Amino acid sequence: MRFLLRRLGFYLTAAWASVTLSFFLPRLMPGDPATAMFARFRGRLAPEAIAAMRSAFGFSDAPLLQQYARYLAHAARGDLGISISYYPASVGSVIGQALIWTLFLSGVAVLISFLLGTVLGVLAAWKRGGWLDGALPPVLTLLGAFPYFWLAMAALFVFGIGLGWAPLRQAYDDRLAPAPSAAFVASVFQHAVLPAATIVVATVGGWMLSMRATMINVLAQDHVLYAHARGLSPWRIMFQYAARNALLPNVAGFGIALGFVLSGSLLTEIVFSYPGQGYLLFRAVKSLDYPLIQGLFLTTTVAVLGANWLVDLVAVWLDPRARS
Amino acid sequence: MIWRVPRLVSRRSGASPVAAALTLAAGLGSGLGSGLGACGGARPAPEPGVLEIAEGAKTSAFTRNFNPLLEAGDMRWPARGSMYEPLLIWNPMTGQFVPWLAESFAFSADHLRLSFALRHGVRWSDGQPFGAADVAFTFELLRTHPALDILGVGEYLRAARAVADDQVVFDFKRPFVPGLDDISAYPIVPAHVWKDVADPLTFANPTPVATGPFTEVTSFQPQAYRIERNPRYWGGAPAVQALHVRAYPANDQSILAIINGEVDWACDFIPAADRILVGRDPLHHHYWFPATDATVALYANTTVTPFADARVRKAVSMTIDRARLVMVALHGYTHPADATGLSDAHQRFRDPAAVAAGRAWVAHDPPGAERLLDAAGLLRGPDGWRRGPGGRRWSPTMIVPVGFSDWVVASQIIARGLRAAGVDVTLRTLDYNAWNDSVQKGVFDLSMGWTLYSNTPYTFYRGLMSRQSVKPVGEDASDNWHRLAIPDADRLLTALEGTLAPEEQMPLYHALEMVFVREAPAIPLFPGPLWGTYNDKRFVGFPDQRNPYAPLSPNLLPQALLVLTRLRPQ
């Protein structure tokens, strides 16, 4: 319990540091949201209007520390402000809309990749030198070594544009209204297959290799030999005696990967024009939409820390030594 | 009038071929053309009578914002494209105002009072009659909320009064004839609905009550929305049943949709349009890119020596091979600018004498440029590079925003010409925001940039030569990035503010052109093309070069109304 509480304290500190960084970093970029917004009018804005807009849109000239204090107070209340590039929509509603798609796409993809990679790693280590062990790791490592955006664009070009099997943009067919209908669910699935597949292909090799390496170590240990000697079934030894112990590093990695689900899907979403957090962040940074950038950093931080906290819980469950 | 510029990736009327879009689209035209038809699988035929439009704004999720006064926010296209209408619509193709909610206008003799006679029988989409009170209310909103007054009418407008149900009068603080252009272009909102709006600056107006041809939002999803026609429309119920607008997250996505015939009307730049677009369906796919948008110029910062010298600016101009530049960087969609800098939309203002007087310094003339640079004291050193005033090598930097691939190519051509003339220029690509910050603050040597554009060349010349537009270096300036004031120009501009009759205006404009030709405050490169494409498989009545009754680009607001009310199903 003390362990978990100590971790919680650490997470709160990390959250504060991240929120602070997400406030100051965008402000170090050249330009400011006001000029970025006004530039769209190509000079056709009256100077009086610019001055009035600065205050109306909340582009404050107050000292940074004062703005920072106000931002912290608002963020603590859950008020993330109004987005500039989606004005007058609130940051909360803009992120909420995108969050669902990111969670769905990257969450499912990371989960599939983790499960698939782990199981493949277990099997490869069990039958060391077998055909699975010989063929898969080099192929998957090769695929994982491609720059991801290249892999994604090639997949989009071949399967989307060339063969016409996959849609080219968005999360569902724009002639359907979001509803719990079979057509809508099918459309969502159809739009997610290609982006999700590229994430799985790019990452599954990592999971497999790390699982295989730990598994080989564990398989050489005495308790596994003892289990063999007792005549237990190979499946039981493989999963209950070896895999459970070998799983710890992968679970810790899974926690980190889960956190990056929110931010790491940037390239996927840009290439496949998927309306999630990553695409949103890309746009927010381009238009210097400070409130939206801050909001996105905040949700990502909370997600990464939350996922790590969950991993801590799982680690305590898997490994009794962590409890003391 | 505001030339609405789409957001972000495509801030310049869609003239932002992101490198990826170009490559992708170019690849399509040559390579995988056969597979294109299969795109998106078995798409059912589009609903008859429903016009598919691509908004200029590229986004993956629409914000439901139909507030026509909130153009600085994420405003949806129909707010000013099909819902809220202005008093008059300026038609740049004819150079005339088209009477819209107002039937006529008149200035008093002292130019201090502008009155409009309103159209009779106009109703709001909820059935209430439209009248002078609505006009007065709209301009009162602008006065009480200066952030909505993006054209700055408050600077010269005292008040708008409803003198009768069909008569509205604008009282001016000082004579300012160009104000007519802005006042007549503002969208009018209904007083009976908007008087209850607490804060019009955050009001997203989700269910609009308007006078326009398409007003009823029957469906709004983040990825697409649909606007039904207004049966009460004063011009008669439109022939088109409804508008359907889809979200395209990037330029390449919308270009693909246009090529595949999913979009009937769009405002995207398309590279090699004859092959990529028209080649796909010569019968129905059309584009019209007239060079009637704002002129693109090369700015030389006059606060940096030696650009304060007009001879140097002219010499820089003479090193530029404009014919090659428009062919390579702009796909030949436009033509080199003349020395007046005027866009093709201002053709009738162009003075042949001014064009002739400036012909020498917009021609590609490297030997002439070298002579002029020598005369300005920028002599070549022993290493072949020209020396600046201090005797050190003159090494100006030219900046260009990354991602404006057409501008990057154009800047490379300009730099090559300058280097051939012995100017050690370096080209730097900057992030868009960093570039924007540099040019606005006046911290740069050379940069390409757009110019201002309105109904007449008044705004264009004011933004390039007037004392009013000059800001100190370090302060944001939305125009006059090069920081040059020319007293002769100021005199002429002030005279224009009090002149209404075209026959009296014309000599003043011609004189302004002469000042521009003499001083070369900015170096005009080419008039910007106005991107517009259409597909007449399902709808007819679009303007094009054979029938140029209005500009084609749906991005041009409120001019899009001129087209929208003429379209009819095939």
Coordinates of C-alpha atoms in Angstrom, one line a residue, chain A residues 113-237:
Chain A
S113 CA -0.1 -5.9 -31.1
F114 CA 0.8 -6.6 -27.5
L115 CA -1.2 -9.8 -27.2
L116 CA -0.1 -11.1 -30.6
G117 CA 3.5 -10.2 -30.0
T118 CA 3.6 -11.7 -26.6
V119 CA 2.0 -15.0 -27.6
L120 CA 4.3 -15.2 -30.6
G121 CA 7.3 -14.5 -28.3
V122 CA 6.2 -17.3 -25.9
L123 CA 5.7 -19.8 -28.8
A124 CA 9.0 -18.8 -30.5
A125 CA 10.9 -19.2 -27.2
W126 CA 9.2 -22.6 -26.5
K127 CA 10.1 -24.0 -29.9
R128 CA 13.5 -22.4 -30.2
G129 CA 15.0 -22.9 -33.6
G130 CA 11.6 -23.9 -35.0
W131 CA 10.2 -22.4 -38.2
L132 CA 8.3 -19.7 -36.3
D133 CA 11.4 -18.7 -34.4
G134 CA 13.5 -18.7 -37.6
A135 CA 11.2 -16.8 -39.9
L136 CA 9.2 -14.3 -37.9
P137 CA 11.7 -12.2 -35.9
P138 CA 13.7 -11.1 -39.0
V139 CA 10.6 -10.3 -41.0
L140 CA 9.0 -8.4 -38.2
T141 CA 12.2 -6.6 -37.3
L142 CA 12.5 -5.5 -40.9
L143 CA 9.0 -4.2 -41.0
G144 CA 9.4 -2.4 -37.7
A145 CA 12.6 -0.8 -38.9
F146 CA 10.9 1.0 -41.7
P147 CA 10.1 4.6 -40.9
Y148 CA 6.5 4.4 -39.8
F149 CA 5.2 7.2 -41.9
W150 CA 6.6 5.5 -45.0
L151 CA 5.0 2.2 -44.1
A152 CA 1.7 4.0 -43.5
M153 CA 1.8 6.0 -46.8
A154 CA 2.8 2.9 -48.8
A155 CA -0.1 1.0 -47.3
L156 CA -2.5 3.9 -48.0
F157 CA -1.2 4.2 -51.5
V158 CA -1.4 0.5 -52.3
F159 CA -4.6 -0.6 -50.5
G160 CA -6.5 2.7 -50.5
I161 CA -5.7 4.4 -53.8
G162 CA -4.4 1.6 -55.9
L163 CA -6.6 -1.3 -55.0
G164 CA -9.5 0.7 -53.5
W165 CA -10.0 -1.8 -50.7
A166 CA -9.7 0.7 -47.9
P167 CA -11.2 4.2 -47.4
L168 CA -8.8 7.2 -47.7
R169 CA -9.9 9.4 -44.8
Q170 CA -12.0 9.8 -41.7
A171 CA -13.3 7.4 -39.2
Y172 CA -16.6 6.4 -40.8
D173 CA -18.5 7.0 -44.0
D174 CA -19.6 10.7 -44.0
R175 CA -23.1 9.8 -45.4
L176 CA -23.9 7.8 -42.2
A177 CA -24.9 9.4 -38.9
P178 CA -23.2 8.0 -35.8
A179 CA -25.8 5.5 -34.5
P180 CA -25.7 2.0 -33.1
S181 CA -26.6 0.5 -36.5
A182 CA -24.9 -2.4 -38.2
A183 CA -24.0 -0.2 -41.2
F184 CA -22.3 2.4 -39.0
V185 CA -20.3 -0.2 -37.0
A186 CA -19.3 -1.9 -40.2
S187 CA -18.2 1.5 -41.6
V188 CA -16.1 2.3 -38.5
F189 CA -14.5 -1.1 -38.7
Q190 CA -13.8 -0.7 -42.4
H191 CA -12.1 2.7 -41.8
A192 CA -10.0 1.4 -38.8
V193 CA -8.6 -1.8 -40.4
L194 CA -5.8 -0.3 -42.4
P195 CA -4.5 2.3 -39.9
A196 CA -4.7 -0.3 -37.1
A197 CA -3.0 -2.9 -39.2
T198 CA 0.0 -0.6 -39.9
I199 CA 0.4 0.1 -36.2
V200 CA 0.3 -3.7 -35.4
V201 CA 2.8 -4.5 -38.2
A202 CA 5.2 -1.8 -37.1
T203 CA 5.2 -2.7 -33.4
V204 CA 4.4 -6.4 -33.1
G205 CA 8.1 -7.3 -33.6
G206 CA 9.2 -5.4 -30.6
W207 CA 6.8 -7.2 -28.3
M208 CA 7.7 -10.6 -29.7
L209 CA 11.5 -10.1 -29.4
S210 CA 11.4 -8.8 -25.8
M211 CA 9.0 -11.6 -24.7
R212 CA 11.1 -14.2 -26.5
A213 CA 14.3 -13.0 -24.8
T214 CA 12.8 -13.0 -21.3
M215 CA 11.1 -16.3 -21.9
I216 CA 14.3 -18.0 -22.9
N217 CA 15.8 -16.9 -19.6
V218 CA 13.0 -18.1 -17.5
L219 CA 12.8 -21.4 -19.4
A220 CA 16.3 -22.2 -18.3
Q221 CA 15.5 -21.8 -14.6
D222 CA 15.2 -24.6 -12.1
H223 CA 11.5 -24.2 -11.3
V224 CA 10.6 -24.9 -15.0
L225 CA 12.9 -27.9 -15.0
Y226 CA 11.1 -29.1 -11.8
A227 CA 7.7 -28.6 -13.5
H228 CA 8.9 -30.7 -16.4
A229 CA 10.1 -33.4 -14.0
R230 CA 6.7 -33.5 -12.3
G231 CA 5.3 -34.3 -15.7
L232 CA 3.0 -31.2 -16.0
S233 CA 1.4 -30.6 -19.4
P234 CA 3.6 -28.5 -21.7
W235 CA 0.8 -25.8 -22.0
R236 CA 0.7 -25.4 -18.3
I237 CA 4.4 -25.1 -18.0

